[in-house]
JSON list of C-alpha atoms in Angstrom, two decimals:
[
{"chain": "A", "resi": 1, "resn": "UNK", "atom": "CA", "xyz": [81.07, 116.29, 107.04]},
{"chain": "A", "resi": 2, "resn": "UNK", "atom": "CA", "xyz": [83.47, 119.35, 106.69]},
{"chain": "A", "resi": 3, "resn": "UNK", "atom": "CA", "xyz": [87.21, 119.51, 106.19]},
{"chain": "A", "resi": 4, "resn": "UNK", "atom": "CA", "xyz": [89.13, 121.20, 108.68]},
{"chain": "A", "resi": 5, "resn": "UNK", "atom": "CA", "xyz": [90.87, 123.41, 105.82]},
{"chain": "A", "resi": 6, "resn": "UNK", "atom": "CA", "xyz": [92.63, 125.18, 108.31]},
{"chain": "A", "resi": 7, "resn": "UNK", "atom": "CA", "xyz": [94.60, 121.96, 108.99]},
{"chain": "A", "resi": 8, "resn": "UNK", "atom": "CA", "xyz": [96.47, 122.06, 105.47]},
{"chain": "A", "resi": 9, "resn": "UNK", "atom": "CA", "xyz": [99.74, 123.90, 104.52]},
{"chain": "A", "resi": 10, "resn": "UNK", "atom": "CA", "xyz": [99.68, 126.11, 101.46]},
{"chain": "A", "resi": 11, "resn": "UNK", "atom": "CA", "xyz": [103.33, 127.16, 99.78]},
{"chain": "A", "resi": 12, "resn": "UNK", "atom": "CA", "xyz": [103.37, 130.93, 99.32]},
{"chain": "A", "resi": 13, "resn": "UNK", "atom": "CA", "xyz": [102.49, 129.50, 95.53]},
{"chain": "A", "resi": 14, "resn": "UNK", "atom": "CA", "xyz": [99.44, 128.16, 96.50]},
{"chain": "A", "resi": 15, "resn": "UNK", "atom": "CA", "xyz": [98.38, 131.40, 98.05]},
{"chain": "A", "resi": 16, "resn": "UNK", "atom": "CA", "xyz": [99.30, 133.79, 95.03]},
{"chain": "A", "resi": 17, "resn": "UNK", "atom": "CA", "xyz": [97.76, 131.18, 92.57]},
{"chain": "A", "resi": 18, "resn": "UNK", "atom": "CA", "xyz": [94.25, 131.30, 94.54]},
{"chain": "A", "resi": 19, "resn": "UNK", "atom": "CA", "xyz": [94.40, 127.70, 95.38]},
{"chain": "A", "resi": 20, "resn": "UNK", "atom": "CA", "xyz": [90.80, 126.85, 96.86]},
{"chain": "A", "resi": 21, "resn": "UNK", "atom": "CA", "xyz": [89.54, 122.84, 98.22]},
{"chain": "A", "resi": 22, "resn": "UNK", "atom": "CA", "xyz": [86.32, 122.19, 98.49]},
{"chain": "A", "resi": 23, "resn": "UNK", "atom": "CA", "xyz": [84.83, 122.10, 102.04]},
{"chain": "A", "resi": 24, "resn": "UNK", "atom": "CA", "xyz": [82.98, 119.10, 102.01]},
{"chain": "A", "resi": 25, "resn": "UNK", "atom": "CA", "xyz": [82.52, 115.57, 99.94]},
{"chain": "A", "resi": 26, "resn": "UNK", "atom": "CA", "xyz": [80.56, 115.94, 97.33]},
{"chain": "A", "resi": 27, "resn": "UNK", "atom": "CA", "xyz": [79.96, 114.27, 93.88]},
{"chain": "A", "resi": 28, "resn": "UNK", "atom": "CA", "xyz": [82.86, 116.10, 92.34]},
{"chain": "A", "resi": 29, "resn": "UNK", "atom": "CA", "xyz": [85.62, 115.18, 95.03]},
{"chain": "A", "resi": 30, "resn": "UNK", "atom": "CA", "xyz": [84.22, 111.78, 95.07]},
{"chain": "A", "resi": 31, "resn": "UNK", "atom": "CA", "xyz": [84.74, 111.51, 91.12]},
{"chain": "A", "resi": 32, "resn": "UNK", "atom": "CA", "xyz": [87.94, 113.01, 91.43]},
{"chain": "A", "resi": 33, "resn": "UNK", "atom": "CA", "xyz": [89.01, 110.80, 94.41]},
{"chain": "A", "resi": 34, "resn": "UNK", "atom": "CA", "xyz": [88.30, 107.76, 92.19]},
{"chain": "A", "resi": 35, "resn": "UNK", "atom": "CA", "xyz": [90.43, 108.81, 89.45]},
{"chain": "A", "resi": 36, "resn": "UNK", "atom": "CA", "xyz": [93.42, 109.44, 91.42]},
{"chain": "A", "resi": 37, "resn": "UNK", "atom": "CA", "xyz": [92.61, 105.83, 92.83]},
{"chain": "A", "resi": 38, "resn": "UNK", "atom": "CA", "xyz": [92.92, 104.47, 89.48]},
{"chain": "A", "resi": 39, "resn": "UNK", "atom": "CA", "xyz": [94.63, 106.77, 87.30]},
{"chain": "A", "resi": 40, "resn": "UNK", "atom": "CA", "xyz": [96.57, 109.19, 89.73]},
{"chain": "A", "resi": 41, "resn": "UNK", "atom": "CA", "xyz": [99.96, 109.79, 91.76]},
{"chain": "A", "resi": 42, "resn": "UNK", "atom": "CA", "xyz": [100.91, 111.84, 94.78]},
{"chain": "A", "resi": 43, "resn": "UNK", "atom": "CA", "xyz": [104.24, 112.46, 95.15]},
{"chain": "A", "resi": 44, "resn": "UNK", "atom": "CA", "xyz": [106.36, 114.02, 98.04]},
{"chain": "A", "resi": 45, "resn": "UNK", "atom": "CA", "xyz": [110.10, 113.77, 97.70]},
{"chain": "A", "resi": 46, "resn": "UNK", "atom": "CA", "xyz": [112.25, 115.50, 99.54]},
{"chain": "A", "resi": 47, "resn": "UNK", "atom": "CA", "xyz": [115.86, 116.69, 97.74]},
{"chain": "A", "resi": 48, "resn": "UNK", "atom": "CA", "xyz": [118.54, 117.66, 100.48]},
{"chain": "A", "resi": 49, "resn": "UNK", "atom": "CA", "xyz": [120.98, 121.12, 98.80]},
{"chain": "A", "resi": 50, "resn": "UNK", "atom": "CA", "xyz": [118.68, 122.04, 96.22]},
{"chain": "A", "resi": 51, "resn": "UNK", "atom": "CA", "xyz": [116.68, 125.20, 95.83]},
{"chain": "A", "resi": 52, "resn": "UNK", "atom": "CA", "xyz": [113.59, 123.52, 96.12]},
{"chain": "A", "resi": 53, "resn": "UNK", "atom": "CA", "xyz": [114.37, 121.07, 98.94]},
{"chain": "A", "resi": 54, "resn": "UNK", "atom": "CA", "xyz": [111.00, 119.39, 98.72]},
{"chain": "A", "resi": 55, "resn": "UNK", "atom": "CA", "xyz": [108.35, 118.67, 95.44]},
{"chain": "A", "resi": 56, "resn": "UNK", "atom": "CA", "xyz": [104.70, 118.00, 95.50]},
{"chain": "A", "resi": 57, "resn": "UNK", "atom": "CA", "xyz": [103.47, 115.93, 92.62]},
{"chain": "A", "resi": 58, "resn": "UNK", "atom": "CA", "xyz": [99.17, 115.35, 91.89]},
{"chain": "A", "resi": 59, "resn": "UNK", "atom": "CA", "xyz": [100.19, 113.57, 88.62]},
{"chain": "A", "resi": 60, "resn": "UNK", "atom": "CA", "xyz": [97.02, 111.34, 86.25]},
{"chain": "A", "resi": 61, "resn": "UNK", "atom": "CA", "xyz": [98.37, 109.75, 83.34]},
{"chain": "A", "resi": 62, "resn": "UNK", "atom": "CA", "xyz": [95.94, 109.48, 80.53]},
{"chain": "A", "resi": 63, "resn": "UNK", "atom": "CA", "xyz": [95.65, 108.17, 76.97]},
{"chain": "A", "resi": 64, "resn": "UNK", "atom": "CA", "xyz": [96.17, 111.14, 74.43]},
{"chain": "A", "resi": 65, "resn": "UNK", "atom": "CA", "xyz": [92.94, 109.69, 72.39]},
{"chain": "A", "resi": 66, "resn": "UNK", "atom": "CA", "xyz": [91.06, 110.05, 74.95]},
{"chain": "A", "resi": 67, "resn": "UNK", "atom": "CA", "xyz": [90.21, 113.74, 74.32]},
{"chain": "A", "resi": 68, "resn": "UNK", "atom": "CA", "xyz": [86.83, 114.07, 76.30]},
{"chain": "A", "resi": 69, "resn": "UNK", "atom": "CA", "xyz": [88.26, 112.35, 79.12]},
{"chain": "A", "resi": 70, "resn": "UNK", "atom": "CA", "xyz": [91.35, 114.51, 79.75]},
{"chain": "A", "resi": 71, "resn": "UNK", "atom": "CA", "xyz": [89.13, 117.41, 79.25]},
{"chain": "A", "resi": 72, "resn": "UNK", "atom": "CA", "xyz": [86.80, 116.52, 81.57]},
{"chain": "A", "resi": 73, "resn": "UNK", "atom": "CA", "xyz": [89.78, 116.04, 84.23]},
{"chain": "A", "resi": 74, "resn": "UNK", "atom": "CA", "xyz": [91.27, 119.16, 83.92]},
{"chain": "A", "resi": 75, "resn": "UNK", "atom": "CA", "xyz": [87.39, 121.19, 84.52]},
{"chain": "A", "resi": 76, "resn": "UNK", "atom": "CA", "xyz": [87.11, 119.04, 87.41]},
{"chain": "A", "resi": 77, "resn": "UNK", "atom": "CA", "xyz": [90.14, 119.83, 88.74]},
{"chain": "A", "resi": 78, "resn": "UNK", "atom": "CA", "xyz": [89.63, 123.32, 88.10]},
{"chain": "A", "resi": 79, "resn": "UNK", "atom": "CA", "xyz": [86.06, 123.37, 89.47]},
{"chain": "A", "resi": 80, "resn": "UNK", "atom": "CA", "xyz": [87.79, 121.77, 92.94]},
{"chain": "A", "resi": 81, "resn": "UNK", "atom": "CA", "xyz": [90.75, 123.53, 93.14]},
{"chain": "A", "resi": 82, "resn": "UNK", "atom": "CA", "xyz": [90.35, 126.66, 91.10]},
{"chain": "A", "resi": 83, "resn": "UNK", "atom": "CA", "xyz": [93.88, 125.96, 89.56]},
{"chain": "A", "resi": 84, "resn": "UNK", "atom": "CA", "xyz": [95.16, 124.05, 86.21]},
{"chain": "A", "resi": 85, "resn": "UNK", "atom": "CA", "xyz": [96.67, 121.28, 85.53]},
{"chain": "A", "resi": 86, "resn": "UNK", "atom": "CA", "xyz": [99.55, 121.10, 83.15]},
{"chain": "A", "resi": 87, "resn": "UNK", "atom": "CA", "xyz": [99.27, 118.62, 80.07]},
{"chain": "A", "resi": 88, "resn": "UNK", "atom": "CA", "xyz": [102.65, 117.21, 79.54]},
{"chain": "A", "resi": 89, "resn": "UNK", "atom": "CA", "xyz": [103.82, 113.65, 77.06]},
{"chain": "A", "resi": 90, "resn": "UNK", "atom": "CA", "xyz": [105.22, 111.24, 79.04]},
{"chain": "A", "resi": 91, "resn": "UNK", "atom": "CA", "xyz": [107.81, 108.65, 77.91]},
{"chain": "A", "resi": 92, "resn": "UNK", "atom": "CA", "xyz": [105.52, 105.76, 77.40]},
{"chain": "A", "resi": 93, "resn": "UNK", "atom": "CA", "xyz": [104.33, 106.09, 73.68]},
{"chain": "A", "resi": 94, "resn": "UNK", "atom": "CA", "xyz": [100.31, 107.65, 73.63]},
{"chain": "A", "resi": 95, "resn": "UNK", "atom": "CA", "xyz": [100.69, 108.45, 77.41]},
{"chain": "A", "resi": 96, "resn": "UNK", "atom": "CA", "xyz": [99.33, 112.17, 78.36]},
{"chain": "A", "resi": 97, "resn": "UNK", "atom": "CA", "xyz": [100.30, 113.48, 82.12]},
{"chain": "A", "resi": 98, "resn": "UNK", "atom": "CA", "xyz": [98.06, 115.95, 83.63]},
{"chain": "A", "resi": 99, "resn": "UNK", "atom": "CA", "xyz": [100.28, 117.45, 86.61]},
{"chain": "A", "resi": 100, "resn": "UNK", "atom": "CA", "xyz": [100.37, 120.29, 89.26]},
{"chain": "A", "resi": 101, "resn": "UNK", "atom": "CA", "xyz": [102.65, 120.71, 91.76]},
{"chain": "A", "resi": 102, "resn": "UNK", "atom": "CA", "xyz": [101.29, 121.54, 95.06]},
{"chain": "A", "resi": 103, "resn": "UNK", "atom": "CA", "xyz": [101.74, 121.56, 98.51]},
{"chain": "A", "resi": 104, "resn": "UNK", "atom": "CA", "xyz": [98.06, 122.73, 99.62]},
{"chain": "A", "resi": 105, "resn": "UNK", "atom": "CA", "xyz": [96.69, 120.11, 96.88]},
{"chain": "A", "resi": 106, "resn": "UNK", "atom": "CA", "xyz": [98.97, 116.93, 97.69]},
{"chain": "A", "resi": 107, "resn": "UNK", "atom": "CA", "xyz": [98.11, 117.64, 101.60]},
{"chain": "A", "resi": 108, "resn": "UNK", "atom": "CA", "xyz": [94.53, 118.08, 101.32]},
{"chain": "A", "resi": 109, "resn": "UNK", "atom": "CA", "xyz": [94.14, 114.60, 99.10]},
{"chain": "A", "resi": 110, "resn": "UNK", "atom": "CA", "xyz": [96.68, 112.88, 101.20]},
{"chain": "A", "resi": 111, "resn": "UNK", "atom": "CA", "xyz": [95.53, 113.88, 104.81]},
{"chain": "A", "resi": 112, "resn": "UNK", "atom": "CA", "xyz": [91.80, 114.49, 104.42]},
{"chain": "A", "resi": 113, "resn": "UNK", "atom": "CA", "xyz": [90.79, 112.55, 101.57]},
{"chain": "A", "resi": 114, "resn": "UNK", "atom": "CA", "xyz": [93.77, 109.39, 102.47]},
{"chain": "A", "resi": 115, "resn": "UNK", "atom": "CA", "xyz": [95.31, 109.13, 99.31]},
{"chain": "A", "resi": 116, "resn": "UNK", "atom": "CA", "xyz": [98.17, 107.45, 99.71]},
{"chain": "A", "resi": 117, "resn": "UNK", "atom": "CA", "xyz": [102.03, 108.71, 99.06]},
{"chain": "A", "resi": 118, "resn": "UNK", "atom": "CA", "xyz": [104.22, 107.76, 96.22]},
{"chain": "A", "resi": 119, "resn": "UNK", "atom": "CA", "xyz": [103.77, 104.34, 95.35]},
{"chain": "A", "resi": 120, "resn": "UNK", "atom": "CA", "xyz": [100.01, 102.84, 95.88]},
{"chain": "A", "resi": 121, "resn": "UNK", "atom": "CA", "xyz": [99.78, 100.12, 93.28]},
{"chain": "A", "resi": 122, "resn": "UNK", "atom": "CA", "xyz": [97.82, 96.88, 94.86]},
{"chain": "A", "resi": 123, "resn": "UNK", "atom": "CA", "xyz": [97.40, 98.91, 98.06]},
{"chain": "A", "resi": 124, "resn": "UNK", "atom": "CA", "xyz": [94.31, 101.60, 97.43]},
{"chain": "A", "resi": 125, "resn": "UNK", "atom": "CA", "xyz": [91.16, 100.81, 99.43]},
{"chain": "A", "resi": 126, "resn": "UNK", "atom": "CA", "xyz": [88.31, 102.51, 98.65]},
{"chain": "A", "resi": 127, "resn": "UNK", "atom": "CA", "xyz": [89.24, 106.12, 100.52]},
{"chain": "A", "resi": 128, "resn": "UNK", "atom": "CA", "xyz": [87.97, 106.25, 104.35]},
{"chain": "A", "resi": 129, "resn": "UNK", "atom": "CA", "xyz": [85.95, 109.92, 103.43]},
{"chain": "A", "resi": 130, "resn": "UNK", "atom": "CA", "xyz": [84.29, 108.09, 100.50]},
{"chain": "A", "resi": 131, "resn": "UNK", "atom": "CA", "xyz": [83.16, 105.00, 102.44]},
{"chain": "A", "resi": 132, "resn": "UNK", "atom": "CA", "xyz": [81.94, 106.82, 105.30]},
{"chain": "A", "resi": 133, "resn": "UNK", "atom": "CA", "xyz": [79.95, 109.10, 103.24]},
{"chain": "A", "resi": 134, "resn": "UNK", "atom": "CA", "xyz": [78.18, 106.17, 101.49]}
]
């Protein structure tokens, strides 16, 4: 099966940053696909008057001893998307956030890999591309 990449918006950001997707399911997505399942967050919010009237969150929140593990995240990522992520300490204490705001990125794991929006806890089914593929 291949994406219809032609289907997902890209911010002007995207485009100057070389933001790439991968045009079909394969081990990598599929990997990445289950960590956003357990460890990720998509976020859209819209903010009416501001500059930036709407953000696009891919957010995984990781333990900072686990070293390897946020490592391996961020290549992955990179490998898929051809971008970083951002390592940033969140509140919580030993809590790691790898983050990237993106249009193209959020739209492309929300509408063709159905990752759901905002909040997901108790509500992620195995994603529809995954299943099908198996």
């Amino acid at each position: 099966m291949r994406f219809k990449l032609s289907e997902i918006e890209r911010s002007k950001r995207d485009v100057k940053r070389r933001l790439k997707f991968p045009e079909t399911l394969n081990e990598d997505l599929a990997e990445f696909l289950g960590i956003m399942v357990g460890d990720g967050h998509l976020g859209l919010y819209a903010r009416k008057g501001r500059k930036i009237p709407t953000i696009y969150d891919v957010r995984i929140s990781c333990n900072e001893n686990e070293e390897s593990y946020i490592k391996h995240i961020c290549n992955l990522f990179y490998s898929l998307f051809n971008v970083k992520l951002s390592i940033t300490h969140d509140t919580k204490p030993n809590c790691i956030d790898l983050r990237m705001r993106s249009k193209g990125v959020v739209y492309f794991l929300h509408y063709l890999c159905y990752i759901p929006l905002n909040k997901k806890s108790g509500i992620v089914p195995v994603p529809k591309i995954v299943e099908e593929a198996g």
